[in-house]
């Protein structure tokens, strides 16, 4: 959600913190701020909106000091305003915070009764006020931070900076990730290793409940019980943390274009070209599983929805699928022969993490499919499977979706083989089809100019309907989600057969209806639904293949995809789902990489 950074440096830190915040801006961009210790005194600058506003402010009003903390915000308590922007300061302490303090009202009342005066509506200011009052009562900075942490309920990552302390940051992790970076005579703290990558490749990840005292000579780490502890230092691969646009106009464009290469390379981790099997980590198996439980949010949930069809069809495995924010609250019935799979690009989504914690100990194995292997979801699952997509910066998920699909496809095929549901020959045929995906995705990407032209009129629409059947239904949902997210056009997806049960009332000459319909077993039925739309003057865009167009009859607007086997069609149709949204957003002039109100990593429930 929010991104936090702290630096005890050798040089002026404000520009370095600003740079690190740029790398965290995908986490939120409602406001940003930096505080430093300058000649022993705390000083800070804060600005509403994107980081560029803070950057402008710093040009006119520079911030001096060699130690500092910074923050980029996704608003939870209190709207985007300078007063609500972090760092929050109370007397001799400044605080940056990612997460939510659940007992902030109670603390705020208590502190107000003692005479504290609050200048924001945030939960974070309560932390600063509490630590500030403890300093006033004579506690040392470390004691004040430690006692404050003991009073906080909720999920958070925090960093404290103190006036009069040029060589001290206290930081803590409870529920939200935090990494400590080690430099030569310098130390760093950040919400993720991405933020720290240009400054150091040596990183220690705090464990749940840890807090740390950081000085330029190193970090002392304490566990949740307050015992000093050791956490390993990891070398991060700086290449893997490169976050430039590589000549593309947007991160989203770059990430869509990367898909063929990523899918090709990532499949190699599970099935090398030199053999015809699928390798999974030791201990992961589906032979004894009686039911799969799949849980995720947003785009990752749609990947699971596609995978449900695959697991049922190719492995004969019953699948129960749920949105993470709903799962825990419906008393799901779990069994010790179930396998639970959690899918998350960031690996930090609070709802998915909470669902994972809910099933732990109640099912046979907890498996995660993640992009960030150091994330909480990866670390708390029994087995974590990387999707190998590389950093995804565009807020709208694209390459992570197809890379998630690929890992789930690999699992479904291997489950099919292990459970005797697929013969060796069927397995080999399907694996060969999976190997052909990158080439077909590249062909789909080649339709970009056509999509750009098609979306000119689409960008004028007020509402858009997406339809699909079978595995194309989740693709329709993904198309609608992408369009809403980055173009702000209202879009809905329906299973095509469901149209006549109500939504057909929406159809008129002004409603574009986008239909995902490869020429598969369900094609005829989808085309019947398309006819129902056309009979009511709906503006149909049919996305299909050559055979589909040959059989569909007259269609007002069409977009041709390569003809592919049914199993791999979701990968190919993901491209128009993404690209229609991208080009519609470009026509409308919206902020593609950082759409309003959103953040990449959703670490609050
Ligand atoms: C949509 C999108 C979101 C995420 C969702 C889950 O483009 O990006 O719907 O898919 O917030 O995020 P992760 O996968 O990080 O758990």
XYZ file of C-alpha atoms and ligand atoms in Angstrom:
621
model
C 0.000 0.000 0.000
C 2.136 2.853 1.232
C 5.881 2.736 0.650
C 8.435 3.621 3.319
C 12.151 4.353 3.166
C 14.795 5.283 5.729
C 18.451 6.163 5.177
C 21.393 6.809 7.467
C 23.768 8.028 4.796
C 27.109 9.672 4.080
C 25.640 12.333 1.809
C 22.574 14.561 1.671
C 19.710 12.029 1.817
C 16.641 13.892 0.515
C 17.450 13.285 -3.191
C 18.317 9.651 -2.495
C 15.108 9.103 -0.524
C 13.161 10.762 -3.337
C 14.719 8.362 -5.815
C 13.904 5.379 -3.604
C 10.320 6.633 -3.238
C 10.048 6.725 -7.030
C 10.697 3.004 -6.986
C 7.963 2.563 -4.388
C 5.441 4.911 -5.957
C 3.562 1.942 -7.418
C 2.429 1.249 -3.815
C 0.484 4.513 -3.565
C 0.555 8.066 -4.835
C -1.954 10.105 -2.846
C 0.822 12.127 -1.181
C 4.507 11.888 -0.327
C 6.884 13.307 2.235
C 10.392 13.234 3.666
C 11.779 14.107 7.104
C 15.459 14.525 7.892
C 17.616 15.309 10.894
C 19.438 18.526 10.044
C 21.872 19.939 12.603
C 20.114 17.854 15.214
C 16.596 19.143 14.405
C 13.804 17.369 12.541
C 12.766 19.027 9.308
C 10.215 17.773 6.792
C 8.530 18.482 3.451
C 5.224 16.978 2.353
C 3.115 17.347 -0.791
C -0.244 16.036 -2.009
C -0.463 13.896 -5.146
C 2.326 12.264 -7.046
C 5.967 12.338 -6.107
C 6.658 14.940 -8.749
C 4.911 17.471 -6.483
C 7.252 16.665 -3.613
C 10.168 16.809 -6.010
C 9.093 20.313 -7.141
C 8.698 21.419 -3.545
C 12.222 20.238 -2.732
C 13.637 22.231 -5.635
C 12.194 25.419 -4.160
C 12.656 24.478 -0.551
C 15.475 21.936 -0.191
C 15.775 19.630 2.777
C 19.222 19.135 4.304
C 20.533 16.284 6.406
C 22.283 12.943 6.096
C 19.662 10.866 7.847
C 16.016 10.734 6.923
C 12.797 8.838 6.322
C 10.341 9.068 3.427
C 6.864 7.918 2.514
C 4.549 7.554 -0.449
C 0.923 7.213 0.616
C -2.199 5.315 -0.343
C -4.842 6.956 1.834
C -6.684 4.869 4.407
C -7.536 7.086 7.392
C -8.021 10.656 6.202
C -8.127 11.871 2.607
C -5.118 12.979 0.580
C -3.939 16.295 2.076
C -0.690 17.806 3.301
C -1.865 17.478 6.898
C -2.492 13.758 6.414
C 0.755 13.156 4.506
C 3.603 11.320 6.240
C 6.069 11.697 7.927
C 3.982 12.593 10.968
C 5.793 14.486 13.646
C 5.103 15.021 17.327
C 7.765 16.923 19.219
C 11.076 15.102 18.841
C 9.934 12.176 16.715
C 8.830 11.664 13.108
C 7.165 8.495 11.837
C 6.423 6.857 8.494
C 3.961 4.000 8.413
C 2.493 1.423 6.056
C -0.593 -0.428 7.278
C -3.380 0.219 9.735
C -3.355 0.818 13.484
C -6.594 -0.765 14.645
C -6.653 0.725 18.147
C -5.806 4.263 17.050
C -9.107 5.749 18.267
C -8.569 4.484 21.784
C -4.953 5.746 21.772
C -5.996 9.070 20.315
C -8.586 9.594 23.052
C -6.052 8.695 25.711
C -3.425 11.054 24.281
C -5.951 13.865 23.746
C -6.994 13.529 27.380
C -3.330 14.061 28.289
C -3.304 17.263 26.233
C -1.954 16.098 22.853
C -3.213 18.129 19.941
C -3.643 16.285 16.646
C -3.173 17.960 13.296
C -4.293 15.110 10.985
C -7.032 12.500 10.673
C -4.581 9.634 10.324
C -3.979 6.624 12.520
C -0.238 7.227 12.010
C -0.164 10.486 13.901
C -1.237 8.540 16.984
C 2.050 6.613 16.790
C 4.055 9.829 16.581
C 2.067 11.412 19.424
C 2.500 8.349 21.625
C 6.249 8.120 21.015
C 6.540 11.920 21.400
C 4.798 11.842 24.764
C 7.026 9.004 25.998
C 10.098 11.051 24.988
C 8.643 13.976 26.945
C 8.296 11.684 29.944
C 12.039 11.026 29.788
C 12.265 7.789 27.792
C 15.212 7.376 25.468
C 14.360 7.271 21.730
C 14.738 3.475 21.621
C 12.635 3.017 24.757
C 9.975 5.374 23.419
C 9.786 3.417 20.147
C 9.749 0.047 21.922
C 6.997 1.087 24.347
C 4.990 2.603 21.518
C 5.222 -0.594 19.483
C 3.979 -2.587 22.455
C 0.773 -0.513 22.529
C -0.070 -0.830 18.821
C -2.630 -3.273 17.431
C -2.917 -3.931 13.722
C -0.707 -4.658 10.746
C 2.090 -2.291 9.927
C 5.635 -1.470 8.946
C 7.102 1.586 10.664
C 10.213 3.741 10.827
C 10.954 6.323 13.540
C 13.426 9.202 13.255
C 14.361 11.390 16.231
C 15.634 14.926 16.627
C 19.080 15.037 18.205
C 19.793 11.550 16.789
C 21.628 11.744 13.502
C 22.603 8.072 13.634
C 19.408 6.265 14.580
C 16.327 4.839 12.919
C 14.063 2.418 14.746
C 11.904 0.288 12.486
C 9.386 -2.502 12.954
C 7.496 -5.064 10.963
C 4.144 -6.503 11.936
C 2.028 -7.664 9.022
C 3.669 -5.463 6.381
C 7.059 -6.253 4.879
C 10.257 -4.390 5.687
C 13.800 -4.884 4.450
C 17.052 -3.545 5.917
C 19.834 -2.714 3.457
C 23.522 -2.801 4.412
C 25.943 -0.315 2.842
C 29.539 0.748 3.553
C 29.102 3.041 6.558
C 25.479 3.579 5.516
C 22.261 1.746 6.350
C 18.880 1.651 4.666
C 15.306 0.576 5.362
C 12.631 0.023 2.740
C 9.247 -1.554 2.119
C 10.887 -3.838 -0.411
C 14.249 -4.636 -1.909
C 13.256 -2.770 -5.094
C 13.501 0.508 -3.211
C 16.975 -0.292 -1.936
C 18.415 -1.873 -5.081
C 20.480 1.069 -6.382
C 22.017 1.618 -2.942
C 22.888 -1.912 -1.890
C 22.541 -5.528 -2.906
C 22.816 -6.797 0.698
C 19.424 -7.053 2.317
C 18.010 -8.527 5.528
C 14.280 -9.175 5.636
C 12.642 -8.622 9.002
C 10.432 -11.472 10.172
C 6.916 -11.028 11.463
C 6.966 -9.160 14.813
C 10.626 -8.062 14.509
C 11.822 -4.580 15.295
C 15.301 -3.143 14.814
C 17.658 -0.426 16.003
C 19.601 0.847 13.015
C 22.768 2.906 13.118
C 25.390 3.484 10.438
C 27.418 0.611 11.835
C 24.648 -2.000 11.506
C 21.307 -3.268 12.739
C 20.333 -4.874 16.025
C 17.226 -6.959 15.437
C 14.776 -8.091 18.122
C 12.024 -10.665 17.724
C 8.389 -10.343 18.821
C 9.352 -11.454 22.358
C 12.010 -8.745 22.542
C 14.997 -11.120 22.322
C 17.904 -9.994 20.183
C 18.002 -12.225 17.163
C 19.865 -12.849 13.916
C 18.245 -12.679 10.507
C 20.223 -13.756 7.448
C 21.618 -11.276 4.947
C 20.619 -11.989 1.340
C 22.300 -10.888 -1.877
C 19.696 -9.523 -4.232
C 20.118 -9.758 -7.957
C 20.190 -6.100 -8.994
C 19.370 -7.067 -12.609
C 16.078 -8.524 -11.389
C 15.211 -5.252 -9.688
C 15.630 -3.036 -12.759
C 12.528 -0.934 -13.075
C 12.935 1.140 -16.239
C 10.464 1.296 -19.101
C 13.043 0.061 -21.649
C 11.902 2.575 -24.256
C 8.186 1.917 -23.823
C 5.776 4.734 -23.120
C 4.395 3.046 -20.023
C 5.354 0.229 -17.698
C 2.102 -1.460 -18.693
C 3.163 -1.412 -22.368
C 6.564 -2.824 -21.491
C 5.058 -5.502 -19.282
C 2.555 -6.596 -21.941
C 5.347 -6.786 -24.510
C 7.544 -8.851 -22.193
C 5.043 -11.692 -21.966
C 6.384 -14.020 -24.683
C 9.943 -13.857 -23.313
C 8.822 -14.262 -19.704
C 6.548 -17.195 -20.452
C 9.282 -18.911 -22.421
C 11.909 -18.476 -19.724
C 9.558 -19.215 -16.818
C 8.340 -22.498 -18.272
C 11.980 -23.597 -18.332
C 12.027 -23.527 -14.513
C 9.296 -26.168 -14.396
C 9.941 -28.094 -17.570
C 13.329 -27.858 -19.267
C 13.368 -28.328 -23.018
C 15.673 -31.307 -22.606
C 13.047 -33.488 -20.948
C 9.370 -34.052 -21.301
C 8.204 -33.936 -17.696
C 7.245 -31.265 -15.179
C 9.459 -30.776 -12.129
C 7.832 -29.608 -8.936
C 9.515 -29.002 -5.577
C 9.904 -32.087 -3.370
C 6.862 -32.773 -1.273
C 4.380 -31.157 -3.646
C 1.949 -33.687 -5.034
C -1.710 -34.036 -5.906
C -2.162 -37.820 -5.929
C -3.630 -37.843 -2.405
C -5.508 -34.543 -2.703
C -9.286 -34.879 -2.653
C -10.101 -31.200 -3.217
C -8.311 -28.026 -4.220
C -9.078 -24.748 -2.551
C -7.968 -21.716 -4.530
C -7.977 -18.215 -3.086
C -6.853 -14.877 -4.537
C -7.964 -11.314 -5.323
C -8.590 -9.366 -8.514
C -6.630 -10.454 -11.544
C -5.000 -13.307 -9.619
C -8.516 -14.556 -8.810
C -9.370 -14.632 -12.513
C -6.224 -16.672 -13.146
C -7.528 -19.135 -10.534
C -10.912 -19.178 -12.225
C -9.270 -20.266 -15.489
C -7.232 -22.846 -13.570
C -10.393 -24.296 -12.012
C -11.451 -25.419 -15.489
C -8.010 -26.942 -16.074
C -7.809 -28.810 -12.754
C -11.299 -30.212 -13.173
C -10.860 -31.148 -16.797
C -7.280 -32.391 -16.918
C -6.822 -33.699 -13.355
C -10.364 -34.607 -12.290
C -9.802 -32.574 -9.141
C -12.752 -30.787 -7.547
C -11.904 -27.128 -7.066
C -13.407 -24.645 -4.685
C -12.546 -21.081 -5.548
C -13.027 -17.933 -3.558
C -12.159 -14.268 -3.406
C -9.808 -13.874 -0.454
C -11.813 -11.141 1.251
C -14.882 -13.433 1.331
C -13.236 -16.771 2.043
C -12.518 -16.444 5.751
C -15.876 -15.034 6.624
C -18.014 -17.876 5.326
C -16.727 -20.675 7.567
C -15.251 -22.719 4.709
C -15.285 -26.442 5.381
C -11.701 -27.666 5.205
C -10.300 -31.177 5.230
C -6.902 -32.712 5.898
C -6.753 -34.130 2.378
C -7.301 -30.716 0.779
C -4.588 -28.696 -0.919
C -4.947 -24.923 -0.725
C -3.409 -22.701 -3.412
C -2.993 -18.957 -2.880
C -2.127 -16.842 -5.901
C -0.668 -13.351 -5.518
C 1.664 -11.275 -7.640
C 2.914 -9.152 -4.744
C 2.680 -11.899 -2.144
C 1.596 -9.210 0.323
C -2.135 -8.836 -0.357
C -3.618 -8.649 3.143
C -6.818 -10.546 2.328
C -4.969 -13.393 0.642
C -2.432 -13.576 3.459
C -5.198 -13.664 6.066
C -6.951 -16.461 4.140
C -3.678 -18.410 4.018
C -3.249 -18.054 7.779
C -6.834 -19.202 8.240
C -6.295 -22.543 6.453
C -2.859 -23.321 7.888
C -2.904 -26.500 9.918
C -6.344 -27.447 8.580
C -5.331 -28.701 5.118
C -2.673 -31.109 3.869
C -0.538 -28.549 2.040
C -0.508 -24.792 1.616
C 0.903 -23.809 -1.753
C 1.444 -20.282 -3.039
C 2.002 -19.000 -6.565
C 3.807 -15.677 -6.268
C 6.021 -13.233 -8.102
C 7.929 -12.071 -5.020
C 9.593 -15.012 -3.312
C 10.607 -12.959 -0.268
C 6.992 -11.925 0.337
C 4.904 -12.866 3.366
C 2.648 -15.196 1.368
C 5.647 -17.053 -0.070
C 7.291 -17.327 3.306
C 4.230 -18.493 5.170
C 3.198 -21.181 2.689
C 4.524 -24.766 2.827
C 5.614 -24.544 -0.790
C 6.017 -21.338 -2.813
C 6.097 -21.512 -6.594
C 7.600 -18.486 -8.372
C 5.986 -17.191 -11.554
C 9.298 -15.572 -12.626
C 7.625 -12.527 -14.181
C 10.165 -9.974 -12.863
C 9.063 -6.738 -11.159
C 5.597 -5.645 -12.278
C 5.316 -1.870 -11.845
C 2.216 -0.929 -13.861
C -0.617 -0.965 -11.345
C -2.776 -2.989 -13.736
C -1.486 -6.544 -13.665
C -0.622 -7.977 -17.078
C 2.459 -10.162 -17.337
C 1.839 -11.530 -13.839
C -1.571 -12.792 -15.010
C -0.216 -14.855 -17.894
C 2.741 -16.014 -15.784
C 0.312 -17.098 -13.021
C -1.734 -18.942 -15.639
C 1.399 -20.735 -16.770
C 2.338 -22.018 -13.303
C -1.265 -23.070 -12.669
C -1.333 -24.867 -16.041
C 1.884 -26.681 -15.117
C 0.318 -27.766 -11.810
C -2.890 -28.924 -13.495
C -1.011 -31.049 -16.027
C 1.241 -32.590 -13.412
C -1.794 -33.265 -11.201
C -3.502 -34.896 -14.193
C -0.542 -37.201 -14.730
C -0.030 -38.018 -11.035
C -3.690 -38.836 -10.559
C -3.860 -41.001 -13.680
C -6.398 -38.665 -15.244
C -4.148 -37.923 -18.212
C -2.316 -40.595 -20.180
C 1.379 -40.064 -20.921
C 0.439 -39.214 -24.503
C -2.248 -36.691 -23.514
C 0.140 -35.114 -21.040
C 2.856 -34.811 -23.709
C 0.415 -33.213 -26.165
C -0.768 -30.639 -23.629
C 2.793 -29.844 -22.499
C 3.782 -29.292 -26.140
C 0.823 -26.915 -26.470
C 2.023 -25.024 -23.415
C 5.453 -24.677 -25.001
C 3.831 -23.051 -28.035
C 2.185 -20.300 -25.953
C 4.949 -17.644 -26.226
C 4.835 -17.720 -30.036
C 1.051 -17.322 -30.118
C 1.112 -14.556 -27.498
C 3.639 -12.727 -29.699
C 1.224 -13.072 -32.646
C -1.610 -11.674 -30.532
C 0.593 -8.735 -29.513
C 1.138 -8.015 -33.212
C -2.531 -6.965 -33.455
C -1.760 -3.814 -31.483
C -2.381 -1.302 -34.277
C -5.732 -2.882 -35.069
C -6.670 -2.714 -31.380
C -5.583 0.906 -31.212
C -7.961 1.778 -34.057
C -10.826 -0.276 -32.623
C -10.589 1.450 -29.281
C -11.043 4.949 -30.707
C -14.822 4.598 -30.616
C -14.760 2.427 -27.520
C -13.129 5.242 -25.602
C -16.318 7.299 -26.082
C -18.514 4.676 -24.413
C -20.044 5.150 -21.000
C -20.491 1.440 -20.305
C -19.032 -1.686 -21.879
C -20.165 -5.285 -21.562
C -17.767 -8.245 -21.865
C -19.058 -11.753 -22.558
C -17.452 -15.195 -22.620
C -18.232 -18.830 -21.863
C -16.136 -21.482 -20.131
C -12.515 -20.347 -19.755
C -13.406 -17.227 -21.707
C -15.705 -16.060 -18.907
C -12.786 -15.232 -16.568
C -11.044 -13.623 -19.547
C -14.117 -11.429 -20.072
C -13.942 -10.541 -16.370
C -10.265 -9.711 -16.673
C -11.008 -7.508 -19.723
C -13.721 -5.646 -17.798
C -11.494 -5.200 -14.738
C -8.608 -3.826 -16.829
C -10.912 -1.411 -18.655
C -12.497 -0.065 -15.449
C -9.171 0.217 -13.729
C -7.245 2.282 -16.229
C -9.819 3.984 -18.472
C -12.470 4.582 -15.759
C -15.179 3.360 -18.131
C -17.799 1.308 -16.370
C -17.476 -2.281 -17.576
C -19.153 -5.527 -16.573
C -18.534 -9.116 -17.551
C -21.120 -11.852 -17.817
C -21.026 -15.506 -18.645
C -22.570 -15.243 -22.119
C -25.390 -17.651 -21.264
C -26.380 -15.540 -18.280
C -27.161 -12.521 -20.435
C -30.787 -13.455 -21.012
C -31.367 -13.710 -17.251
C -31.326 -9.964 -16.775
C -28.382 -8.027 -18.241
C -29.856 -8.185 -21.748
C -32.102 -5.323 -20.628
C -29.026 -3.084 -20.834
C -28.464 -3.663 -24.549
C -29.104 -0.754 -26.870
C -27.335 0.884 -29.806
C -24.931 2.726 -27.532
C -23.632 -0.281 -25.625
C -20.405 -1.869 -26.908
C -20.375 -5.620 -26.212
C -17.013 -7.355 -26.438
C -17.246 -11.093 -26.909
C -14.345 -13.498 -26.347
C -15.140 -16.565 -28.439
C -12.410 -18.755 -29.894
C -13.739 -21.512 -32.139
C -14.068 -24.129 -29.391
C -16.738 -26.525 -28.138
C -18.819 -23.643 -26.785
C -18.495 -21.399 -29.825
C -21.967 -22.039 -31.311
C -23.627 -21.230 -28.018
C -21.674 -17.995 -27.578
C -22.557 -16.974 -31.128
C -26.253 -17.478 -30.336
C -25.823 -15.063 -27.428
C -24.058 -12.664 -29.790
C -27.058 -12.821 -32.150
C -29.330 -11.910 -29.248
C -27.188 -8.819 -28.648
C -27.107 -7.852 -32.329
C -30.884 -8.261 -32.626
C -31.152 -5.479 -30.041
C -28.648 -3.171 -31.810
C -25.804 -3.807 -29.335
C -22.406 -2.803 -30.788
C -20.638 -6.167 -30.997
C -16.870 -6.617 -31.141
C -16.205 -10.321 -31.671
C -12.740 -11.598 -30.774
C -12.254 -14.986 -32.373
C -10.110 -16.917 -34.853
C -10.350 -17.607 -38.590
C -12.745 -20.549 -38.204
C -14.825 -18.552 -35.759
C -15.273 -15.745 -38.266
C -16.061 -18.223 -41.034
C -18.890 -19.684 -38.918
C -20.158 -16.564 -37.151
C -21.807 -14.860 -40.107
C -21.996 -11.074 -40.371
C -20.400 -9.345 -37.380
C -20.046 -5.532 -37.169
C -16.540 -5.461 -35.699
C -14.022 -8.240 -35.392
C -10.556 -8.859 -34.019
C -8.776 -11.948 -35.198
C -6.581 -13.986 -32.878
C -4.433 -16.928 -33.947
C -6.230 -20.287 -33.935
C -4.940 -22.263 -30.957
C -5.836 -25.418 -29.047
C -8.533 -24.887 -26.430
C -6.178 -25.510 -23.488
C -3.944 -22.521 -24.220
C -6.563 -20.075 -25.512
C -6.708 -18.133 -22.177
C -3.085 -17.006 -22.635
C -3.743 -15.657 -26.109
C -7.057 -13.936 -25.282
C -5.402 -12.269 -22.279
C -3.614 -10.022 -24.765
C -6.730 -8.321 -26.212
C -8.186 -8.162 -22.674
C -5.144 -6.104 -21.651
C -4.555 -4.167 -24.824
C -8.136 -3.013 -25.334
C -7.949 -1.402 -21.891
C -4.506 0.070 -22.556
C -5.427 1.749 -25.842
C -8.819 2.903 -24.599
C -7.035 4.539 -21.676
C -4.525 6.197 -24.034
C -7.374 7.642 -26.124
C -8.940 8.993 -22.940
C -5.658 10.387 -21.647
C -5.834 8.686 -18.251
C -2.828 7.766 -16.160
C -2.205 4.222 -17.343
C 0.507 3.172 -14.898
C -0.901 4.903 -11.866
C -4.686 5.014 -12.173
C -6.585 7.011 -9.595
C -7.435 5.543 -6.193
C -5.387 2.385 -6.738
C -2.163 0.944 -5.415
C -0.180 -2.030 -6.567
C 0.183 -3.842 -3.315
C -2.953 -3.973 -1.176
C -1.734 -4.573 2.346
C -4.918 -3.532 4.122
C -8.122 -5.575 4.421
C -5.728 -5.684 -11.395
C -4.822 -5.922 -10.279
C -5.406 -6.342 -8.979
C -4.533 -7.425 -8.333
C -5.057 -7.757 -6.926
C -4.274 -8.874 -6.280
O -5.037 -5.266 -12.521
O -3.648 -5.762 -10.389
O -6.727 -6.792 -9.120
O -4.546 -8.551 -9.143
O -4.977 -6.613 -6.124
O -2.930 -8.522 -6.126
P -1.837 -9.615 -5.845
O -1.761 -10.489 -7.036
O -0.574 -8.852 -5.600
O -2.292 -10.387 -4.644
